[in-house]
Amino acid sequence: MSLGFTRRRAAAVLTAALLVPLAACSSGDDTEKGTTGSTPSGSASGAPQANLTVLAAASLTDVFKTAGAAYEKSHPGTKITFSFAGSQELVAQVSQGSPADVLVTADTKSMDKVKADTGTPAIIAKNRLVIATGEGNPFKVDELKDLADPKLKVVLAAPEVPAGKYSRQILDKQGVAVKPVSQEPNVRAVLSKVELGEADAGLVYKTDAASAADKVDAVEIPDDRNAIAQYPAATIKDSKNAEAAAAFVAWLSSPEGQKILQDAGFQKP
């Protein structure tokens, strides 16, 4: 065997020996990069992920959209889907076992009907009624008794709707007989009728009128002739996201949640 061949063989063995640890290092680096570059399950902040379904009174439509966006921003991994309707419709959904996590109604009586299906409710806000008229108040409606004018097309929420109950309560208290041209399934439908000119006036919540200030005028009703609407919020016992649902209900009473509600015109609970 020649000296040159021996040297070449020794160099090959040495090169192979050096490549083994290099390959191991390369494999380790790739694995480490893959681990640090991938997204682990759950949010980056460690907050639990949850898709919450919240059943909420129609009068909360605008403010809850704002509240939901704020909550999702401060609670990464949680997404909220709202379903807005008259409280009586929401209660029927809960009674029928529709999947949901949180219920918020516009009165305590509605919530009481499903107390076997919900956790302990907390009042998160209050509201009052106003008379909504067309922009500029063309029929010069100044007070409740003006709604008795037979020439005026008045629309109210249906009697089974909280806004309808409150409306009848204050009208009866003042001895004002109103024959509505229609009775709507929720307060937002009342507002829509006035906005579209299909009604001359209607009783809605103060916050509803404020949400359409460029289309309707709001005639204030004195407190001693008004009704106070209370909004209870509660978790639904069959929720598959009990912890996240309870956290959202608690947040509605927090300083952040309360600021959003009060900025929209709702009163402190």
PDB file of C-alpha atoms in Angstrom:
ATOM      1  CA  MET A   1       0.000   0.000   0.000  1.00  0.00           C
ATOM      2  CA  SER A   2       1.429   3.357  -1.034  1.00  0.00           C
ATOM      3  CA  LEU A   3       1.966   6.255   1.326  1.00  0.00           C
ATOM      4  CA  GLY A   4      -0.330   8.484  -0.810  1.00  0.00           C
ATOM      5  CA  PHE A   5      -3.212   6.030  -0.586  1.00  0.00           C
ATOM      6  CA  THR A   6      -2.783   5.769   3.188  1.00  0.00           C
ATOM      7  CA  ARG A   7      -2.924   9.542   3.564  1.00  0.00           C
ATOM      8  CA  ARG A   8      -6.018   9.817   1.363  1.00  0.00           C
ATOM      9  CA  ARG A   9      -7.816   7.136   3.406  1.00  0.00           C
ATOM     10  CA  ALA A  10      -6.968   8.847   6.693  1.00  0.00           C
ATOM     11  CA  ALA A  11      -8.305  12.177   5.385  1.00  0.00           C
ATOM     12  CA  ALA A  12     -11.580  10.550   4.341  1.00  0.00           C
ATOM     13  CA  VAL A  13     -12.058   8.983   7.782  1.00  0.00           C
ATOM     14  CA  LEU A  14     -11.331  12.321   9.458  1.00  0.00           C
ATOM     15  CA  THR A  15     -13.807  14.165   7.210  1.00  0.00           C
ATOM     16  CA  ALA A  16     -16.562  11.617   7.939  1.00  0.00           C
ATOM     17  CA  ALA A  17     -15.924  11.943  11.660  1.00  0.00           C
ATOM     18  CA  LEU A  18     -16.271  15.705  11.448  1.00  0.00           C
ATOM     19  CA  LEU A  19     -19.535  15.566   9.459  1.00  0.00           C
ATOM     20  CA  VAL A  20     -21.388  13.512  12.086  1.00  0.00           C
ATOM     21  CA  PRO A  21     -21.464  16.222  14.824  1.00  0.00           C
ATOM     22  CA  LEU A  22     -22.118  18.898  12.178  1.00  0.00           C
ATOM     23  CA  ALA A  23     -25.178  17.006  10.951  1.00  0.00           C
ATOM     24  CA  ALA A  24     -26.391  16.614  14.510  1.00  0.00           C
ATOM     25  CA  CYS A  25     -25.994  20.347  15.122  1.00  0.00           C
ATOM     26  CA  SER A  26     -27.838  21.170  11.905  1.00  0.00           C
ATOM     27  CA  SER A  27     -30.714  18.864  12.828  1.00  0.00           C
ATOM     28  CA  GLY A  28     -30.953  20.415  16.278  1.00  0.00           C
ATOM     29  CA  ASP A  29     -31.002  23.945  14.856  1.00  0.00           C
ATOM     30  CA  ASP A  30     -33.841  23.091  12.463  1.00  0.00           C
ATOM     31  CA  THR A  31     -35.878  21.580  15.243  1.00  0.00           C
ATOM     32  CA  GLU A  32     -35.346  24.603  17.473  1.00  0.00           C
ATOM     33  CA  LYS A  33     -36.322  26.995  14.687  1.00  0.00           C
ATOM     34  CA  GLY A  34     -39.440  24.973  13.996  1.00  0.00           C
ATOM     35  CA  THR A  35     -40.455  25.110  17.638  1.00  0.00           C
ATOM     36  CA  THR A  36     -39.925  28.817  18.143  1.00  0.00           C
ATOM     37  CA  GLY A  37     -41.441  29.755  14.790  1.00  0.00           C
ATOM     38  CA  SER A  38     -44.676  27.745  15.132  1.00  0.00           C
ATOM     39  CA  THR A  39     -47.824  29.005  16.886  1.00  0.00           C
ATOM     40  CA  PRO A  40     -48.811  26.951  19.922  1.00  0.00           C
ATOM     41  CA  SER A  41     -52.410  26.146  20.656  1.00  0.00           C
ATOM     42  CA  GLY A  42     -54.127  28.886  22.663  1.00  0.00           C
ATOM     43  CA  SER A  43     -53.450  32.606  22.468  1.00  0.00           C
ATOM     44  CA  ALA A  44     -49.999  34.125  22.760  1.00  0.00           C
ATOM     45  CA  SER A  45     -51.018  35.832  25.994  1.00  0.00           C
ATOM     46  CA  GLY A  46     -52.069  32.562  27.593  1.00  0.00           C
ATOM     47  CA  ALA A  47     -55.756  33.586  27.732  1.00  0.00           C
ATOM     48  CA  PRO A  48     -58.163  30.661  27.248  1.00  0.00           C
ATOM     49  CA  GLN A  49     -59.774  30.482  23.850  1.00  0.00           C
ATOM     50  CA  ALA A  50     -63.576  30.557  23.745  1.00  0.00           C
ATOM     51  CA  ASN A  51     -66.273  31.287  21.193  1.00  0.00           C
ATOM     52  CA  LEU A  52     -69.076  32.885  23.194  1.00  0.00           C
ATOM     53  CA  THR A  53     -72.659  33.286  22.021  1.00  0.00           C
ATOM     54  CA  VAL A  54     -74.433  36.135  23.797  1.00  0.00           C
ATOM     55  CA  LEU A  55     -78.220  36.542  23.568  1.00  0.00           C
ATOM     56  CA  ALA A  56     -78.963  40.227  24.147  1.00  0.00           C
ATOM     57  CA  ALA A  57     -81.962  42.559  24.135  1.00  0.00           C
ATOM     58  CA  ALA A  58     -82.410  44.490  20.885  1.00  0.00           C
ATOM     59  CA  SER A  59     -81.822  47.832  22.613  1.00  0.00           C
ATOM     60  CA  LEU A  60     -78.235  46.725  23.324  1.00  0.00           C
ATOM     61  CA  THR A  61     -77.384  46.246  19.640  1.00  0.00           C
ATOM     62  CA  ASP A  62     -75.063  49.206  19.135  1.00  0.00           C
ATOM     63  CA  VAL A  63     -73.399  49.339  22.531  1.00  0.00           C
ATOM     64  CA  PHE A  64     -72.730  45.598  22.680  1.00  0.00           C
ATOM     65  CA  LYS A  65     -71.031  45.648  19.300  1.00  0.00           C
ATOM     66  CA  THR A  66     -68.655  48.235  20.742  1.00  0.00           C
ATOM     67  CA  ALA A  67     -68.319  46.306  24.005  1.00  0.00           C
ATOM     68  CA  GLY A  68     -67.676  43.030  22.189  1.00  0.00           C
ATOM     69  CA  ALA A  69     -64.853  44.520  20.126  1.00  0.00           C
ATOM     70  CA  ALA A  70     -63.266  46.003  23.257  1.00  0.00           C
ATOM     71  CA  TYR A  71     -63.559  42.705  25.136  1.00  0.00           C
ATOM     72  CA  GLU A  72     -62.011  40.666  22.330  1.00  0.00           C
ATOM     73  CA  LYS A  73     -59.110  43.114  22.148  1.00  0.00           C
ATOM     74  CA  SER A  74     -58.364  42.842  25.862  1.00  0.00           C
ATOM     75  CA  HIS A  75     -59.018  39.067  25.974  1.00  0.00           C
ATOM     76  CA  PRO A  76     -57.069  37.480  23.091  1.00  0.00           C
ATOM     77  CA  GLY A  77     -58.433  34.085  22.122  1.00  0.00           C
ATOM     78  CA  THR A  78     -62.050  34.933  22.927  1.00  0.00           C
ATOM     79  CA  LYS A  79     -64.552  35.664  20.151  1.00  0.00           C
ATOM     80  CA  ILE A  80     -68.085  36.889  20.876  1.00  0.00           C
ATOM     81  CA  THR A  81     -71.086  36.376  18.604  1.00  0.00           C
ATOM     82  CA  PHE A  82     -74.207  38.364  19.502  1.00  0.00           C
ATOM     83  CA  SER A  83     -77.814  37.463  18.788  1.00  0.00           C
ATOM     84  CA  PHE A  84     -80.141  40.442  19.283  1.00  0.00           C
ATOM     85  CA  ALA A  85     -83.926  40.187  19.645  1.00  0.00           C
ATOM     86  CA  GLY A  86     -86.799  41.074  21.928  1.00  0.00           C
ATOM     87  CA  SER A  87     -86.247  39.717  25.443  1.00  0.00           C
ATOM     88  CA  GLN A  88     -89.296  37.473  25.122  1.00  0.00           C
ATOM     89  CA  GLU A  89     -87.742  35.825  22.051  1.00  0.00           C
ATOM     90  CA  LEU A  90     -84.417  35.327  23.813  1.00  0.00           C
ATOM     91  CA  VAL A  91     -86.124  33.727  26.804  1.00  0.00           C
ATOM     92  CA  ALA A  92     -87.959  31.345  24.473  1.00  0.00           C
ATOM     93  CA  GLN A  93     -84.638  30.362  22.885  1.00  0.00           C
ATOM     94  CA  VAL A  94     -83.103  29.577  26.276  1.00  0.00           C
ATOM     95  CA  SER A  95     -86.179  27.604  27.339  1.00  0.00           C
ATOM     96  CA  GLN A  96     -85.966  25.547  24.150  1.00  0.00           C
ATOM     97  CA  GLY A  97     -82.330  24.729  24.796  1.00  0.00           C
ATOM     98  CA  SER A  98     -80.736  26.805  22.048  1.00  0.00           C
ATOM     99  CA  PRO A  99     -76.943  26.729  22.502  1.00  0.00           C
ATOM    100  CA  ALA A 100     -75.706  29.965  24.076  1.00  0.00           C
ATOM    101  CA  ASP A 101     -73.435  31.147  26.870  1.00  0.00           C
ATOM    102  CA  VAL A 102     -74.829  34.454  28.184  1.00  0.00           C
ATOM    103  CA  LEU A 103     -78.285  36.045  28.363  1.00  0.00           C
ATOM    104  CA  VAL A 104     -78.939  39.776  28.803  1.00  0.00           C
ATOM    105  CA  THR A 105     -82.564  40.974  28.906  1.00  0.00           C
ATOM    106  CA  ALA A 106     -84.176  44.411  29.174  1.00  0.00           C
ATOM    107  CA  ASP A 107     -86.158  43.560  32.296  1.00  0.00           C
ATOM    108  CA  THR A 108     -85.881  41.341  35.345  1.00  0.00           C
ATOM    109  CA  LYS A 109     -89.222  39.602  34.762  1.00  0.00           C
ATOM    110  CA  SER A 110     -88.005  38.073  31.527  1.00  0.00           C
ATOM    111  CA  MET A 111     -84.846  36.820  33.215  1.00  0.00           C
ATOM    112  CA  ASP A 112     -86.890  35.375  36.086  1.00  0.00           C
ATOM    113  CA  LYS A 113     -88.725  33.123  33.612  1.00  0.00           C
ATOM    114  CA  VAL A 114     -85.520  31.188  32.944  1.00  0.00           C
ATOM    115  CA  LYS A 115     -83.925  31.331  36.390  1.00  0.00           C
ATOM    116  CA  ALA A 116     -83.685  27.525  36.394  1.00  0.00           C
ATOM    117  CA  ASP A 117     -81.515  27.742  33.277  1.00  0.00           C
ATOM    118  CA  THR A 118     -79.218  30.607  34.262  1.00  0.00           C
ATOM    119  CA  GLY A 119     -76.757  31.625  36.910  1.00  0.00           C
ATOM    120  CA  THR A 120     -77.417  34.468  39.335  1.00  0.00           C
ATOM    121  CA  PRO A 121     -78.065  37.610  37.243  1.00  0.00           C
ATOM    122  CA  ALA A 122     -76.361  40.954  37.791  1.00  0.00           C
ATOM    123  CA  ILE A 123     -77.931  44.279  36.801  1.00  0.00           C
ATOM    124  CA  ILE A 124     -75.460  45.897  34.399  1.00  0.00           C
ATOM    125  CA  ALA A 125     -77.384  49.029  33.322  1.00  0.00           C
ATOM    126  CA  LYS A 126     -80.611  51.014  33.439  1.00  0.00           C
ATOM    127  CA  ASN A 127     -82.543  52.941  30.815  1.00  0.00           C
ATOM    128  CA  ARG A 128     -85.560  55.223  30.388  1.00  0.00           C
ATOM    129  CA  LEU A 129     -88.172  55.787  27.719  1.00  0.00           C
ATOM    130  CA  VAL A 130     -88.505  58.791  25.401  1.00  0.00           C
ATOM    131  CA  ILE A 131     -90.979  59.688  22.683  1.00  0.00           C
ATOM    132  CA  ALA A 132     -89.338  59.296  19.281  1.00  0.00           C
ATOM    133  CA  THR A 133     -90.684  61.509  16.506  1.00  0.00           C
ATOM    134  CA  GLY A 134     -89.651  62.289  12.970  1.00  0.00           C
ATOM    135  CA  GLU A 135     -86.713  64.634  12.524  1.00  0.00           C
ATOM    136  CA  GLY A 136     -87.744  68.134  13.517  1.00  0.00           C
ATOM    137  CA  ASN A 137     -90.799  66.800  15.413  1.00  0.00           C
ATOM    138  CA  PRO A 138     -93.193  67.835  12.600  1.00  0.00           C
ATOM    139  CA  PHE A 139     -96.339  67.052  14.633  1.00  0.00           C
ATOM    140  CA  LYS A 140     -95.156  69.021  17.665  1.00  0.00           C
ATOM    141  CA  VAL A 141     -95.401  66.172  20.144  1.00  0.00           C
ATOM    142  CA  ASP A 142     -94.429  67.588  23.537  1.00  0.00           C
ATOM    143  CA  GLU A 143     -95.704  65.095  26.101  1.00  0.00           C
ATOM    144  CA  LEU A 144     -97.351  61.721  26.597  1.00  0.00           C
ATOM    145  CA  LYS A 145    -100.928  62.990  26.308  1.00  0.00           C
ATOM    146  CA  ASP A 146    -100.214  64.149  22.753  1.00  0.00           C
ATOM    147  CA  LEU A 147     -99.946  60.502  21.730  1.00  0.00           C
ATOM    148  CA  ALA A 148    -103.711  60.126  22.236  1.00  0.00           C
ATOM    149  CA  ASP A 149    -104.410  62.304  19.189  1.00  0.00           C
ATOM    150  CA  PRO A 150    -106.285  60.004  16.763  1.00  0.00           C
ATOM    151  CA  LYS A 151    -104.678  61.791  13.806  1.00  0.00           C
ATOM    152  CA  LEU A 152    -101.251  60.731  15.007  1.00  0.00           C
ATOM    153  CA  LYS A 153     -99.817  57.400  13.852  1.00  0.00           C
ATOM    154  CA  VAL A 154     -98.258  55.929  16.988  1.00  0.00           C
ATOM    155  CA  VAL A 155     -96.346  52.650  17.106  1.00  0.00           C
ATOM    156  CA  LEU A 156     -95.462  50.733  20.283  1.00  0.00           C
ATOM    157  CA  ALA A 157     -93.595  47.565  21.148  1.00  0.00           C
ATOM    158  CA  ALA A 158     -95.871  44.565  21.694  1.00  0.00           C
ATOM    159  CA  PRO A 159     -97.175  44.008  25.260  1.00  0.00           C
ATOM    160  CA  GLU A 160     -94.962  40.948  25.802  1.00  0.00           C
ATOM    161  CA  VAL A 161     -91.825  42.948  24.962  1.00  0.00           C
ATOM    162  CA  PRO A 162     -90.197  44.793  27.915  1.00  0.00           C
ATOM    163  CA  ALA A 163     -90.358  48.128  26.059  1.00  0.00           C
ATOM    164  CA  GLY A 164     -94.034  47.445  25.377  1.00  0.00           C
ATOM    165  CA  LYS A 165     -94.698  46.692  29.027  1.00  0.00           C
ATOM    166  CA  TYR A 166     -92.938  49.852  30.137  1.00  0.00           C
ATOM    167  CA  SER A 167     -94.851  51.866  27.527  1.00  0.00           C
ATOM    168  CA  ARG A 168     -98.230  50.602  28.680  1.00  0.00           C
ATOM    169  CA  GLN A 169     -97.211  51.143  32.280  1.00  0.00           C
ATOM    170  CA  ILE A 170     -96.464  54.829  31.861  1.00  0.00           C
ATOM    171  CA  LEU A 171     -99.403  55.494  29.512  1.00  0.00           C
ATOM    172  CA  ASP A 172    -101.863  53.824  31.893  1.00  0.00           C
ATOM    173  CA  LYS A 173    -100.381  55.699  34.842  1.00  0.00           C
ATOM    174  CA  GLN A 174    -101.075  59.013  33.086  1.00  0.00           C
ATOM    175  CA  GLY A 175    -104.492  57.891  31.808  1.00  0.00           C
ATOM    176  CA  VAL A 176    -103.430  58.279  28.176  1.00  0.00           C
ATOM    177  CA  ALA A 177    -105.389  56.056  25.777  1.00  0.00           C
ATOM    178  CA  VAL A 178    -103.297  55.239  22.716  1.00  0.00           C
ATOM    179  CA  LYS A 179    -104.375  53.069  19.801  1.00  0.00           C
ATOM    180  CA  PRO A 180    -101.141  52.088  18.065  1.00  0.00           C
ATOM    181  CA  VAL A 181    -101.146  51.484  14.333  1.00  0.00           C
ATOM    182  CA  SER A 182     -98.814  48.545  14.981  1.00  0.00           C
ATOM    183  CA  GLN A 183     -97.187  46.663  17.862  1.00  0.00           C
ATOM    184  CA  GLU A 184     -93.650  45.575  17.102  1.00  0.00           C
ATOM    185  CA  PRO A 185     -91.653  42.493  18.251  1.00  0.00           C
ATOM    186  CA  ASN A 186     -88.820  44.623  19.676  1.00  0.00           C
ATOM    187  CA  VAL A 187     -87.980  48.245  20.414  1.00  0.00           C
ATOM    188  CA  ARG A 188     -85.631  48.582  17.445  1.00  0.00           C
ATOM    189  CA  ALA A 189     -88.552  47.801  15.135  1.00  0.00           C
ATOM    190  CA  VAL A 190     -90.470  50.692  16.746  1.00  0.00           C
ATOM    191  CA  LEU A 191     -87.529  53.009  16.109  1.00  0.00           C
ATOM    192  CA  SER A 192     -87.286  51.825  12.502  1.00  0.00           C
ATOM    193  CA  LYS A 193     -90.961  52.659  11.851  1.00  0.00           C
ATOM    194  CA  VAL A 194     -90.397  56.221  13.028  1.00  0.00           C
ATOM    195  CA  GLU A 195     -87.121  56.535  11.112  1.00  0.00           C
ATOM    196  CA  LEU A 196     -88.801  55.444   7.877  1.00  0.00           C
ATOM    197  CA  GLY A 197     -91.778  57.753   8.361  1.00  0.00           C
ATOM    198  CA  GLU A 198     -94.185  54.829   8.715  1.00  0.00           C
ATOM    199  CA  ALA A 199     -95.138  56.178  12.136  1.00  0.00           C
ATOM    200  CA  ASP A 200     -95.338  59.719  13.487  1.00  0.00           C
ATOM    201  CA  ALA A 201     -94.218  58.798  16.981  1.00  0.00           C
ATOM    202  CA  GLY A 202     -93.269  55.842  19.151  1.00  0.00           C
ATOM    203  CA  LEU A 203     -91.986  55.032  22.604  1.00  0.00           C
ATOM    204  CA  VAL A 204     -88.394  53.790  22.624  1.00  0.00           C
ATOM    205  CA  TYR A 205     -85.464  53.769  25.032  1.00  0.00           C
ATOM    206  CA  LYS A 206     -83.400  56.913  25.337  1.00  0.00           C
ATOM    207  CA  THR A 207     -80.360  55.075  24.012  1.00  0.00           C
ATOM    208  CA  ASP A 208     -82.262  53.913  20.914  1.00  0.00           C
ATOM    209  CA  ALA A 209     -83.237  57.458  20.013  1.00  0.00           C
ATOM    210  CA  ALA A 210     -79.650  58.587  20.592  1.00  0.00           C
ATOM    211  CA  SER A 211     -78.377  55.954  18.163  1.00  0.00           C
ATOM    212  CA  ALA A 212     -80.522  57.519  15.416  1.00  0.00           C
ATOM    213  CA  ALA A 213     -80.170  61.180  16.408  1.00  0.00           C
ATOM    214  CA  ASP A 214     -79.725  62.216  12.776  1.00  0.00           C
ATOM    215  CA  LYS A 215     -83.079  60.688  11.810  1.00  0.00           C
ATOM    216  CA  VAL A 216     -85.380  61.126  14.799  1.00  0.00           C
ATOM    217  CA  ASP A 217     -86.017  63.612  17.592  1.00  0.00           C
ATOM    218  CA  ALA A 218     -86.353  62.530  21.212  1.00  0.00           C
ATOM    219  CA  VAL A 219     -88.962  64.104  23.465  1.00  0.00           C
ATOM    220  CA  GLU A 220     -87.975  63.600  27.096  1.00  0.00           C
ATOM    221  CA  ILE A 221     -90.457  62.123  29.572  1.00  0.00           C
ATOM    222  CA  PRO A 222     -90.132  63.429  33.171  1.00  0.00           C
ATOM    223  CA  ASP A 223     -88.783  60.876  35.628  1.00  0.00           C
ATOM    224  CA  ASP A 224     -91.928  60.946  37.745  1.00  0.00           C
ATOM    225  CA  ARG A 225     -93.923  59.856  34.686  1.00  0.00           C
ATOM    226  CA  ASN A 226     -91.380  57.447  33.312  1.00  0.00           C
ATOM    227  CA  ALA A 227     -90.347  53.836  33.873  1.00  0.00           C
ATOM    228  CA  ILE A 228     -86.897  52.513  34.710  1.00  0.00           C
ATOM    229  CA  ALA A 229     -85.708  49.605  32.585  1.00  0.00           C
ATOM    230  CA  GLN A 230     -83.168  47.291  34.213  1.00  0.00           C
ATOM    231  CA  TYR A 231     -80.812  45.033  32.266  1.00  0.00           C
ATOM    232  CA  PRO A 232     -79.803  41.807  34.047  1.00  0.00           C
ATOM    233  CA  ALA A 233     -76.995  39.660  32.632  1.00  0.00           C
ATOM    234  CA  ALA A 234     -76.463  35.998  33.502  1.00  0.00           C
ATOM    235  CA  THR A 235     -74.554  32.949  32.348  1.00  0.00           C
ATOM    236  CA  ILE A 236     -76.507  30.034  30.900  1.00  0.00           C
ATOM    237  CA  LYS A 237     -76.038  26.841  32.903  1.00  0.00           C
ATOM    238  CA  ASP A 238     -75.682  24.591  29.849  1.00  0.00           C
ATOM    239  CA  SER A 239     -72.849  26.718  28.457  1.00  0.00           C
ATOM    240  CA  LYS A 240     -69.823  24.757  27.314  1.00  0.00           C
ATOM    241  CA  ASN A 241     -67.709  27.827  28.104  1.00  0.00           C
ATOM    242  CA  ALA A 242     -68.784  28.460  31.676  1.00  0.00           C
ATOM    243  CA  GLU A 243     -65.566  30.133  32.835  1.00  0.00           C
ATOM    244  CA  ALA A 244     -65.314  32.457  29.831  1.00  0.00           C
ATOM    245  CA  ALA A 245     -69.042  33.283  30.027  1.00  0.00           C
ATOM    246  CA  ALA A 246     -68.750  34.228  33.701  1.00  0.00           C
ATOM    247  CA  ALA A 247     -65.720  36.384  32.900  1.00  0.00           C
ATOM    248  CA  PHE A 248     -67.673  38.334  30.264  1.00  0.00           C
ATOM    249  CA  VAL A 249     -70.648  38.900  32.588  1.00  0.00           C
ATOM    250  CA  ALA A 250     -68.293  40.147  35.304  1.00  0.00           C
ATOM    251  CA  TRP A 251     -66.529  42.430  32.799  1.00  0.00           C
ATOM    252  CA  LEU A 252     -69.830  44.144  31.952  1.00  0.00           C
ATOM    253  CA  SER A 253     -69.857  45.475  35.525  1.00  0.00           C
ATOM    254  CA  SER A 254     -66.180  46.434  35.456  1.00  0.00           C
ATOM    255  CA  PRO A 255     -65.048  50.059  35.016  1.00  0.00           C
ATOM    256  CA  GLU A 256     -64.213  49.404  31.349  1.00  0.00           C
ATOM    257  CA  GLY A 257     -67.552  47.771  30.597  1.00  0.00           C
ATOM    258  CA  GLN A 258     -69.503  50.401  32.519  1.00  0.00           C
ATOM    259  CA  LYS A 259     -67.772  53.258  30.712  1.00  0.00           C
ATOM    260  CA  ILE A 260     -68.818  51.846  27.348  1.00  0.00           C
ATOM    261  CA  LEU A 261     -72.427  51.451  28.508  1.00  0.00           C
ATOM    262  CA  GLN A 262     -72.614  54.910  30.048  1.00  0.00           C
ATOM    263  CA  ASP A 263     -70.960  56.559  27.064  1.00  0.00           C
ATOM    264  CA  ALA A 264     -73.829  55.131  25.013  1.00  0.00           C
ATOM    265  CA  GLY A 265     -76.376  56.759  27.342  1.00  0.00           C
ATOM    266  CA  PHE A 266     -77.178  53.876  29.672  1.00  0.00           C
ATOM    267  CA  GLN A 267     -77.447  54.681  33.355  1.00  0.00           C
ATOM    268  CA  LYS A 268     -75.493  53.140  36.194  1.00  0.00           C
ATOM    269  CA  PRO A 269     -77.032  49.975  37.610  1.00  0.00           C
TER     270      PRO A 269
END
